[in-house]
Structure formats: C-alpha cells, structure tokens
PDB file of C-alpha atoms in Angstrom:
ATOM      1  CA  UNK A   1    -104.375 -51.355 129.800  1.00 67.00           C
ATOM      2  CA  UNK A   2    -105.339 -48.514 127.904  1.00 82.00           C
ATOM      3  CA  UNK A   3    -103.406 -45.432 129.294  1.00 93.00           C
ATOM      4  CA  UNK A   4    -104.871 -42.806 127.148  1.00 95.00           C
ATOM      5  CA  UNK A   5    -108.667 -42.859 126.932  1.00 95.00           C
ATOM      6  CA  UNK A   6    -111.444 -40.928 124.692  1.00 96.00           C
ATOM      7  CA  UNK A   7    -114.669 -41.758 126.176  1.00 92.00           C
ATOM      8  CA  UNK A   8    -116.990 -40.012 123.549  1.00 95.00           C
ATOM      9  CA  UNK A   9    -116.909 -42.127 120.518  1.00 94.00           C
ATOM     10  CA  UNK A  10    -118.543 -39.529 118.494  1.00 96.00           C
ATOM     11  CA  UNK A  11    -119.760 -35.793 118.391  1.00 97.00           C
ATOM     12  CA  UNK A  12    -121.684 -34.020 116.391  1.00 97.00           C
ATOM     13  CA  UNK A  13    -121.566 -30.432 116.314  1.00 97.00           C
ATOM     14  CA  UNK A  14    -123.392 -27.696 113.899  1.00 97.00           C
ATOM     15  CA  UNK A  15    -121.115 -25.904 111.410  1.00 97.00           C
ATOM     16  CA  UNK A  16    -119.765 -22.409 112.864  1.00 97.00           C
ATOM     17  CA  UNK A  17    -120.083 -23.791 116.596  1.00 97.00           C
ATOM     18  CA  UNK A  18    -117.310 -24.993 118.554  1.00 98.00           C
ATOM     19  CA  UNK A  19    -116.332 -28.644 119.001  1.00 98.00           C
ATOM     20  CA  UNK A  20    -115.002 -30.080 122.296  1.00 98.00           C
ATOM     21  CA  UNK A  21    -113.126 -33.068 122.327  1.00 98.00           C
ATOM     22  CA  UNK A  22    -111.763 -34.519 125.619  1.00 98.00           C
ATOM     23  CA  UNK A  23    -108.819 -37.113 126.474  1.00 98.00           C
ATOM     24  CA  UNK A  24    -107.726 -38.730 130.046  1.00 98.00           C
ATOM     25  CA  UNK A  25    -104.480 -40.051 130.687  1.00 97.00           C
ATOM     26  CA  UNK A  26    -103.391 -42.504 133.584  1.00 97.00           C
ATOM     27  CA  UNK A  27     -99.438 -42.508 132.801  1.00 94.00           C
ATOM     28  CA  UNK A  28     -97.977 -39.514 135.127  1.00 94.00           C
ATOM     29  CA  UNK A  29     -94.834 -40.199 133.021  1.00 93.00           C
ATOM     30  CA  UNK A  30     -96.567 -38.762 130.108  1.00 95.00           C
ATOM     31  CA  UNK A  31     -95.059 -35.130 129.351  1.00 94.00           C
ATOM     32  CA  UNK A  32     -95.952 -34.595 125.388  1.00 94.00           C
ATOM     33  CA  UNK A  33     -99.290 -34.676 124.065  1.00 96.00           C
ATOM     34  CA  UNK A  34    -100.762 -34.716 120.692  1.00 96.00           C
ATOM     35  CA  UNK A  35    -103.614 -34.640 118.533  1.00 97.00           C
ATOM     36  CA  UNK A  36    -104.219 -36.230 114.927  1.00 96.00           C
ATOM     37  CA  UNK A  37    -106.908 -36.023 112.448  1.00 97.00           C
ATOM     38  CA  UNK A  38    -107.811 -38.959 110.591  1.00 93.00           C
ATOM     39  CA  UNK A  39    -109.930 -40.107 107.516  1.00 92.00           C
ATOM     40  CA  UNK A  40    -110.909 -43.648 106.462  1.00 87.00           C
ATOM     41  CA  UNK A  41    -107.941 -45.427 104.908  1.00 84.00           C
ATOM     42  CA  UNK A  42    -105.782 -42.578 105.259  1.00 89.00           C
ATOM     43  CA  UNK A  43    -102.636 -42.010 108.071  1.00 91.00           C
ATOM     44  CA  UNK A  44    -103.145 -39.655 110.955  1.00 93.00           C
ATOM     45  CA  UNK A  45    -102.623 -36.084 110.407  1.00 94.00           C
ATOM     46  CA  UNK A  46    -100.767 -34.198 113.239  1.00 93.00           C
ATOM     47  CA  UNK A  47    -103.022 -31.176 114.296  1.00 96.00           C
ATOM     48  CA  UNK A  48    -101.330 -29.912 117.316  1.00 96.00           C
ATOM     49  CA  UNK A  49     -99.607 -30.697 120.446  1.00 95.00           C
ATOM     50  CA  UNK A  50     -98.504 -29.705 123.709  1.00 96.00           C
ATOM     51  CA  UNK A  51     -95.797 -30.324 126.245  1.00 94.00           C
ATOM     52  CA  UNK A  52     -96.571 -30.666 129.971  1.00 95.00           C
ATOM     53  CA  UNK A  53     -94.718 -27.607 130.830  1.00 95.00           C
ATOM     54  CA  UNK A  54     -97.657 -25.326 129.002  1.00 96.00           C
ATOM     55  CA  UNK A  55    -101.097 -25.599 130.096  1.00 97.00           C
ATOM     56  CA  UNK A  56    -102.386 -24.181 126.784  1.00 98.00           C
ATOM     57  CA  UNK A  57    -101.198 -24.170 122.940  1.00 97.00           C
ATOM     58  CA  UNK A  58    -103.010 -22.795 120.119  1.00 97.00           C
ATOM     59  CA  UNK A  59    -102.738 -22.840 116.282  1.00 96.00           C
ATOM     60  CA  UNK A  60    -105.319 -21.051 114.172  1.00 97.00           C
ATOM     61  CA  UNK A  61    -108.934 -22.664 114.981  1.00 97.00           C
ATOM     62  CA  UNK A  62    -107.306 -25.363 117.150  1.00 98.00           C
ATOM     63  CA  UNK A  63    -106.740 -24.728 120.620  1.00 98.00           C
ATOM     64  CA  UNK A  64    -105.245 -27.480 123.298  1.00 98.00           C
ATOM     65  CA  UNK A  65    -105.747 -27.343 126.898  1.00 98.00           C
ATOM     66  CA  UNK A  66    -103.801 -29.590 129.555  1.00 98.00           C
ATOM     67  CA  UNK A  67    -104.737 -29.979 132.944  1.00 97.00           C
ATOM     68  CA  UNK A  68    -101.903 -32.372 134.504  1.00 96.00           C
ATOM     69  CA  UNK A  69    -103.393 -32.351 137.731  1.00 96.00           C
ATOM     70  CA  UNK A  70    -106.495 -33.627 136.289  1.00 97.00           C
ATOM     71  CA  UNK A  71    -104.269 -35.786 133.767  1.00 97.00           C
ATOM     72  CA  UNK A  72    -106.965 -34.511 131.217  1.00 98.00           C
ATOM     73  CA  UNK A  73    -106.461 -32.639 127.798  1.00 97.00           C
ATOM     74  CA  UNK A  74    -108.884 -31.160 125.378  1.00 98.00           C
ATOM     75  CA  UNK A  75    -108.822 -29.984 121.904  1.00 98.00           C
ATOM     76  CA  UNK A  76    -111.082 -27.018 121.063  1.00 98.00           C
ATOM     77  CA  UNK A  77    -111.941 -26.427 117.230  1.00 98.00           C
ATOM     78  CA  UNK A  78    -113.859 -22.788 116.483  1.00 97.00           C
ATOM     79  CA  UNK A  79    -115.604 -22.387 114.266  1.00 98.00           C
ATOM     80  CA  UNK A  80    -116.206 -25.983 113.076  1.00 98.00           C
ATOM     81  CA  UNK A  81    -116.304 -26.484 109.524  1.00 97.00           C
ATOM     82  CA  UNK A  82    -117.547 -29.629 107.302  1.00 95.00           C
ATOM     83  CA  UNK A  83    -113.991 -30.202 106.536  1.00 94.00           C
ATOM     84  CA  UNK A  84    -113.254 -31.057 110.204  1.00 97.00           C
ATOM     85  CA  UNK A  85    -115.672 -33.760 110.164  1.00 97.00           C
ATOM     86  CA  UNK A  86    -113.010 -37.150 110.623  1.00 96.00           C
ATOM     87  CA  UNK A  87    -111.722 -39.276 113.508  1.00 96.00           C
ATOM     88  CA  UNK A  88    -109.880 -37.267 116.260  1.00 97.00           C
ATOM     89  CA  UNK A  89    -107.103 -39.320 118.208  1.00 96.00           C
ATOM     90  CA  UNK A  90    -105.334 -37.885 121.192  1.00 97.00           C
ATOM     91  CA  UNK A  91    -101.862 -39.429 121.690  1.00 95.00           C
ATOM     92  CA  UNK A  92     -99.296 -39.091 124.550  1.00 95.00           C
ATOM     93  CA  UNK A  93     -95.781 -40.059 124.971  1.00 92.00           C
ATOM     94  CA  UNK A  94     -93.212 -39.891 127.638  1.00 90.00           C
ATOM     95  CA  UNK A  95     -89.723 -37.963 127.308  1.00 79.00           C
ATOM     96  CA  UNK A  96     -87.638 -41.106 127.760  1.00 73.00           C
ATOM     97  CA  UNK A  97     -89.572 -43.108 125.602  1.00 77.00           C
ATOM     98  CA  UNK A  98     -90.881 -41.681 121.896  1.00 79.00           C
ATOM     99  CA  UNK A  99     -93.468 -44.338 121.462  1.00 88.00           C
ATOM    100  CA  UNK A 100     -97.041 -42.968 121.144  1.00 91.00           C
ATOM    101  CA  UNK A 101    -100.150 -44.478 123.098  1.00 92.00           C
ATOM    102  CA  UNK A 102    -103.472 -43.515 121.292  1.00 93.00           C
ATOM    103  CA  UNK A 103    -106.664 -43.127 122.631  1.00 94.00           C
ATOM    104  CA  UNK A 104    -109.439 -45.172 120.920  1.00 93.00           C
ATOM    105  CA  UNK A 105    -110.615 -41.704 118.759  1.00 94.00           C
ATOM    106  CA  UNK A 106    -113.845 -39.711 118.622  1.00 96.00           C
ATOM    107  CA  UNK A 107    -115.551 -39.358 115.710  1.00 96.00           C
ATOM    108  CA  UNK A 108    -116.621 -35.565 114.769  1.00 98.00           C
ATOM    109  CA  UNK A 109    -119.429 -34.955 112.367  1.00 97.00           C
ATOM    110  CA  UNK A 110    -119.990 -31.118 111.642  1.00 97.00           C
ATOM    111  CA  UNK A 111    -123.388 -30.663 110.180  1.00 95.00           C
ATOM    112  CA  UNK A 112    -124.234 -27.812 107.897  1.00 90.00           C
TER     113      UNK A 112
ATOM    114  CA  UNK B   1     -92.536 -30.439 105.490  1.00 65.00           C
ATOM    115  CA  UNK B   2     -92.409 -33.828 107.444  1.00 85.00           C
ATOM    116  CA  UNK B   3     -93.681 -35.792 104.666  1.00 91.00           C
ATOM    117  CA  UNK B   4     -93.823 -39.525 105.217  1.00 95.00           C
ATOM    118  CA  UNK B   5     -94.810 -41.829 102.220  1.00 95.00           C
ATOM    119  CA  UNK B   6     -95.888 -45.229 102.092  1.00 97.00           C
ATOM    120  CA  UNK B   7     -95.389 -48.011  99.304  1.00 96.00           C
ATOM    121  CA  UNK B   8     -97.526 -49.673  98.214  1.00 96.00           C
ATOM    122  CA  UNK B   9    -100.549 -47.867  99.034  1.00 95.00           C
ATOM    123  CA  UNK B  10    -102.397 -51.263  99.067  1.00 95.00           C
ATOM    124  CA  UNK B  11    -101.609 -54.774  97.896  1.00 96.00           C
ATOM    125  CA  UNK B  12    -103.678 -58.016  97.652  1.00 96.00           C
ATOM    126  CA  UNK B  13    -101.480 -61.321  97.758  1.00 95.00           C
ATOM    127  CA  UNK B  14    -101.816 -65.095  98.278  1.00 96.00           C
ATOM    128  CA  UNK B  15    -101.703 -66.539 101.611  1.00 96.00           C
ATOM    129  CA  UNK B  16     -98.360 -68.206 102.019  1.00 96.00           C
ATOM    130  CA  UNK B  17     -96.416 -65.331 100.220  1.00 96.00           C
ATOM    131  CA  UNK B  18     -94.670 -62.134 101.776  1.00 97.00           C
ATOM    132  CA  UNK B  19     -95.316 -58.957 101.227  1.00 97.00           C
ATOM    133  CA  UNK B  20     -92.856 -55.989 102.063  1.00 97.00           C
ATOM    134  CA  UNK B  21     -93.872 -52.430 102.845  1.00 97.00           C
ATOM    135  CA  UNK B  22     -91.335 -49.140 102.417  1.00 97.00           C
ATOM    136  CA  UNK B  23     -91.699 -46.003 104.952  1.00 96.00           C
ATOM    137  CA  UNK B  24     -89.561 -43.346 103.878  1.00 96.00           C
ATOM    138  CA  UNK B  25     -89.471 -39.791 105.272  1.00 94.00           C
ATOM    139  CA  UNK B  26     -88.952 -37.242 102.231  1.00 93.00           C
ATOM    140  CA  UNK B  27     -88.046 -33.970 103.876  1.00 89.00           C
ATOM    141  CA  UNK B  28     -86.124 -35.343 107.152  1.00 90.00           C
ATOM    142  CA  UNK B  29     -84.102 -37.658 108.513  1.00 90.00           C
ATOM    143  CA  UNK B  30     -85.569 -40.130 111.249  1.00 89.00           C
ATOM    144  CA  UNK B  31     -83.357 -42.262 113.049  1.00 85.00           C
ATOM    145  CA  UNK B  32     -86.376 -43.420 114.874  1.00 90.00           C
ATOM    146  CA  UNK B  33     -89.692 -44.740 112.658  1.00 94.00           C
ATOM    147  CA  UNK B  34     -92.699 -46.679 114.052  1.00 95.00           C
ATOM    148  CA  UNK B  35     -94.811 -49.636 112.608  1.00 96.00           C
ATOM    149  CA  UNK B  36     -98.616 -49.532 113.466  1.00 95.00           C
ATOM    150  CA  UNK B  37    -101.741 -51.569 112.607  1.00 94.00           C
ATOM    151  CA  UNK B  38    -105.415 -50.415 112.694  1.00 91.00           C
ATOM    152  CA  UNK B  39    -108.120 -52.702 112.856  1.00 84.00           C
ATOM    153  CA  UNK B  40    -111.481 -51.655 111.612  1.00 80.00           C
ATOM    154  CA  UNK B  41    -113.158 -49.218 113.861  1.00 78.00           C
ATOM    155  CA  UNK B  42    -109.947 -49.483 116.200  1.00 82.00           C
ATOM    156  CA  UNK B  43    -107.295 -47.331 117.386  1.00 86.00           C
ATOM    157  CA  UNK B  44    -103.806 -47.643 116.023  1.00 90.00           C
ATOM    158  CA  UNK B  45    -101.909 -50.549 117.590  1.00 91.00           C
ATOM    159  CA  UNK B  46     -97.994 -49.998 118.044  1.00 93.00           C
ATOM    160  CA  UNK B  47     -96.380 -52.849 116.563  1.00 95.00           C
ATOM    161  CA  UNK B  48     -92.835 -52.006 116.842  1.00 95.00           C
ATOM    162  CA  UNK B  49     -90.016 -49.329 116.698  1.00 93.00           C
ATOM    163  CA  UNK B  50     -87.235 -49.021 113.841  1.00 90.00           C
ATOM    164  CA  UNK B  51     -84.530 -48.196 114.746  1.00 87.00           C
ATOM    165  CA  UNK B  52     -81.786 -46.837 112.173  1.00 85.00           C
ATOM    166  CA  UNK B  53     -78.925 -49.014 112.199  1.00 83.00           C
ATOM    167  CA  UNK B  54     -79.779 -51.675 115.033  1.00 85.00           C
ATOM    168  CA  UNK B  55     -82.514 -53.924 115.545  1.00 89.00           C
ATOM    169  CA  UNK B  56     -86.167 -53.032 115.912  1.00 92.00           C
ATOM    170  CA  UNK B  57     -87.929 -53.185 119.331  1.00 93.00           C
ATOM    171  CA  UNK B  58     -91.175 -55.084 118.920  1.00 95.00           C
ATOM    172  CA  UNK B  59     -94.112 -54.872 121.373  1.00 94.00           C
ATOM    173  CA  UNK B  60     -95.346 -57.424 123.580  1.00 93.00           C
ATOM    174  CA  UNK B  61     -97.440 -60.223 121.410  1.00 93.00           C
ATOM    175  CA  UNK B  62     -95.971 -59.034 117.933  1.00 95.00           C
ATOM    176  CA  UNK B  63     -93.837 -62.010 116.483  1.00 94.00           C
ATOM    177  CA  UNK B  64     -90.892 -60.471 115.396  1.00 92.00           C
ATOM    178  CA  UNK B  65     -89.987 -63.487 112.840  1.00 94.00           C
ATOM    179  CA  UNK B  66     -93.198 -62.815 111.119  1.00 96.00           C
ATOM    180  CA  UNK B  67     -93.184 -59.340 110.836  1.00 96.00           C
ATOM    181  CA  UNK B  68     -89.361 -58.269 109.798  1.00 96.00           C
ATOM    182  CA  UNK B  69     -88.311 -54.912 110.087  1.00 94.00           C
ATOM    183  CA  UNK B  70     -85.258 -53.140 108.575  1.00 91.00           C
ATOM    184  CA  UNK B  71     -84.158 -49.677 108.828  1.00 90.00           C
ATOM    185  CA  UNK B  72     -81.614 -49.602 106.640  1.00 83.00           C
ATOM    186  CA  UNK B  73     -80.849 -45.494 106.060  1.00 89.00           C
ATOM    187  CA  UNK B  74     -82.222 -42.537 107.908  1.00 90.00           C
ATOM    188  CA  UNK B  75     -85.232 -42.064 105.706  1.00 93.00           C
ATOM    189  CA  UNK B  76     -86.264 -45.652 104.943  1.00 94.00           C
ATOM    190  CA  UNK B  77     -87.858 -48.432 107.084  1.00 95.00           C
ATOM    191  CA  UNK B  78     -89.285 -51.545 105.686  1.00 96.00           C
ATOM    192  CA  UNK B  79     -91.741 -53.913 107.218  1.00 97.00           C
ATOM    193  CA  UNK B  80     -91.931 -57.428 105.672  1.00 97.00           C
ATOM    194  CA  UNK B  81     -94.736 -59.424 106.457  1.00 97.00           C
ATOM    195  CA  UNK B  82     -93.649 -63.185 106.416  1.00 97.00           C
ATOM    196  CA  UNK B  83     -95.754 -66.241 105.081  1.00 96.00           C
ATOM    197  CA  UNK B  84     -98.716 -63.548 104.747  1.00 96.00           C
ATOM    198  CA  UNK B  85    -102.005 -65.390 106.129  1.00 96.00           C
ATOM    199  CA  UNK B  86    -105.685 -64.077 106.194  1.00 95.00           C
ATOM    200  CA  UNK B  87    -105.456 -62.826 109.587  1.00 94.00           C
ATOM    201  CA  UNK B  88    -102.812 -60.401 108.852  1.00 95.00           C
ATOM    202  CA  UNK B  89    -104.945 -58.554 106.419  1.00 95.00           C
ATOM    203  CA  UNK B  90    -105.133 -54.902 108.013  1.00 94.00           C
ATOM    204  CA  UNK B  91    -104.223 -51.438 107.371  1.00 95.00           C
ATOM    205  CA  UNK B  92    -100.522 -50.879 108.167  1.00 96.00           C
ATOM    206  CA  UNK B  93     -99.121 -47.268 108.906  1.00 96.00           C
ATOM    207  CA  UNK B  94     -95.958 -45.751 109.552  1.00 96.00           C
ATOM    208  CA  UNK B  95     -94.790 -42.871 111.274  1.00 95.00           C
ATOM    209  CA  UNK B  96     -91.014 -40.890 111.750  1.00 94.00           C
ATOM    210  CA  UNK B  97     -90.023 -38.698 114.102  1.00 89.00           C
ATOM    211  CA  UNK B  98     -87.612 -35.961 112.687  1.00 84.00           C
ATOM    212  CA  UNK B  99     -84.369 -36.355 114.761  1.00 79.00           C
ATOM    213  CA  UNK B 100     -83.815 -32.587 114.734  1.00 80.00           C
ATOM    214  CA  UNK B 101     -87.261 -32.214 116.155  1.00 76.00           C
ATOM    215  CA  UNK B 102     -89.685 -32.712 119.017  1.00 78.00           C
ATOM    216  CA  UNK B 103     -91.414 -36.131 119.939  1.00 78.00           C
ATOM    217  CA  UNK B 104     -93.852 -35.062 117.244  1.00 86.00           C
ATOM    218  CA  UNK B 105     -94.486 -38.437 114.865  1.00 90.00           C
ATOM    219  CA  UNK B 106     -95.577 -37.873 111.324  1.00 93.00           C
ATOM    220  CA  UNK B 107     -97.504 -40.391 109.487  1.00 95.00           C
ATOM    221  CA  UNK B 108     -97.480 -42.221 106.198  1.00 95.00           C
ATOM    222  CA  UNK B 109    -100.692 -42.394 104.318  1.00 95.00           C
ATOM    223  CA  UNK B 110    -100.995 -46.439 105.385  1.00 95.00           C
ATOM    224  CA  UNK B 111    -100.913 -49.584 103.364  1.00 96.00           C
ATOM    225  CA  UNK B 112    -104.091 -51.923 103.252  1.00 95.00           C
ATOM    226  CA  UNK B 113    -103.118 -55.476 102.745  1.00 96.00           C
ATOM    227  CA  UNK B 114    -105.684 -58.279 102.012  1.00 96.00           C
ATOM    228  CA  UNK B 115    -104.443 -61.293 101.973  1.00 96.00           C
ATOM    229  CA  UNK B 116    -106.484 -64.155 100.169  1.00 96.00           C
TER     230      UNK B 116
END
C-alpha cells in the first residue's frame, strides 16, 4: 500500500518559471517530510525537509509547504534552472519510526 | 557535511557468488543505516534497517539469509548479497541518519550490481 503518492510522473517547465511538485500521504502518523533530488544511477540528494509543526520551510530557491489537514505537501522551485532537471522524490517518516516511505517520483524537465 | 559513501560503485559477478557492499558515513556517526533497492523507473524500496551493535530489521518479503547486513561500527554498515542470481541485479543504495540530528537520511551514491 503506497502511503506516499506523487500523482504527476512528469513535469515540464520553462527556465526561470516556477516548478510546483505535489505529494499526498495517507498515514496520519507521519510527522516529518522530505524532498530529495535524484539523477540516474546516483543516490538521492537531500533538498529540504519540514516537520509537522510547521506549514512552510524555505531554503534558497526551494520552499516546501505542508497542509496537514489535507495530508498534502508541495515543493516550489523558483526560478527553475536547467540543472534542476532530475527526478524528485517526496518522503515521509513518523517520529517513532525513522524509516522513510517514498513516493514514486516526479521527473522534472526544465526547458531553456 | 553529512556525506555517505558506498563501495563499490558497480560490480559484475557470476551467478552463485557473494557480493559485499560497504556503506560509510564519512563525517558523522550513524547508529541507524538503511538499505534500499531501486528497480528501473521505480521508487526506492526499503530492504532493511541496520542498527549498530544489533541485528538488522528486514522489511516484509526481504530474505534475511539472502541479504546479510552487518553494522559493526557507528560509521560502517555492509550488505552482502549471498549466492547472487540474475534477479538480484539492481541498484542498491544505503542511507544514514546522523544520531545527533533530526530524521533526515543522507544517501550514498549507490551500487549497481549486475549478476551474469
């Protein structure tokens, strides 16, 4: 049973514009959420995280928004750059269990 | 900071042989490390949780006798694929959690295993 879902398998955006990636979860015990970026044949690179006590966390061009009532989070990348083209994974964990549950990933392509 | 390395980065072996993959946290101590497997165009699948000084915890459907995990120190976990078969060919990735930090896991670069 997929507890973390990324319903958009791909996203294409023009350079300089905003990329918005969405993620939904079903497990109400999740209280920590992360976004990772991954290139083929490489390990995921940590981008940004948010704990359930917050609804927004910002780090440079990356902002994560959390809507606990809707069990939904999103990652905003602005402005998008060609180097942002990669697969983005949403992940979640519960504080009593450090295991991460991953979404299926969204492939972002930034067009010049 | 928070660098995790894996060795080897890729390995080709004959069916029936065993392969050991190392995962090291280079600049932090990790009481807990995790081993994942990724099939082409799929998400990461957690195989097991590696606990320093104790037995690993395996996810449902993962054979513990097939995938031996040892976490002998706070900076090193090893995954041994025993009697490898072609269906074990995959991309294996480890991650580590800084014991002093939050729940963020930092991932290694992965190991590509091809069993002939």
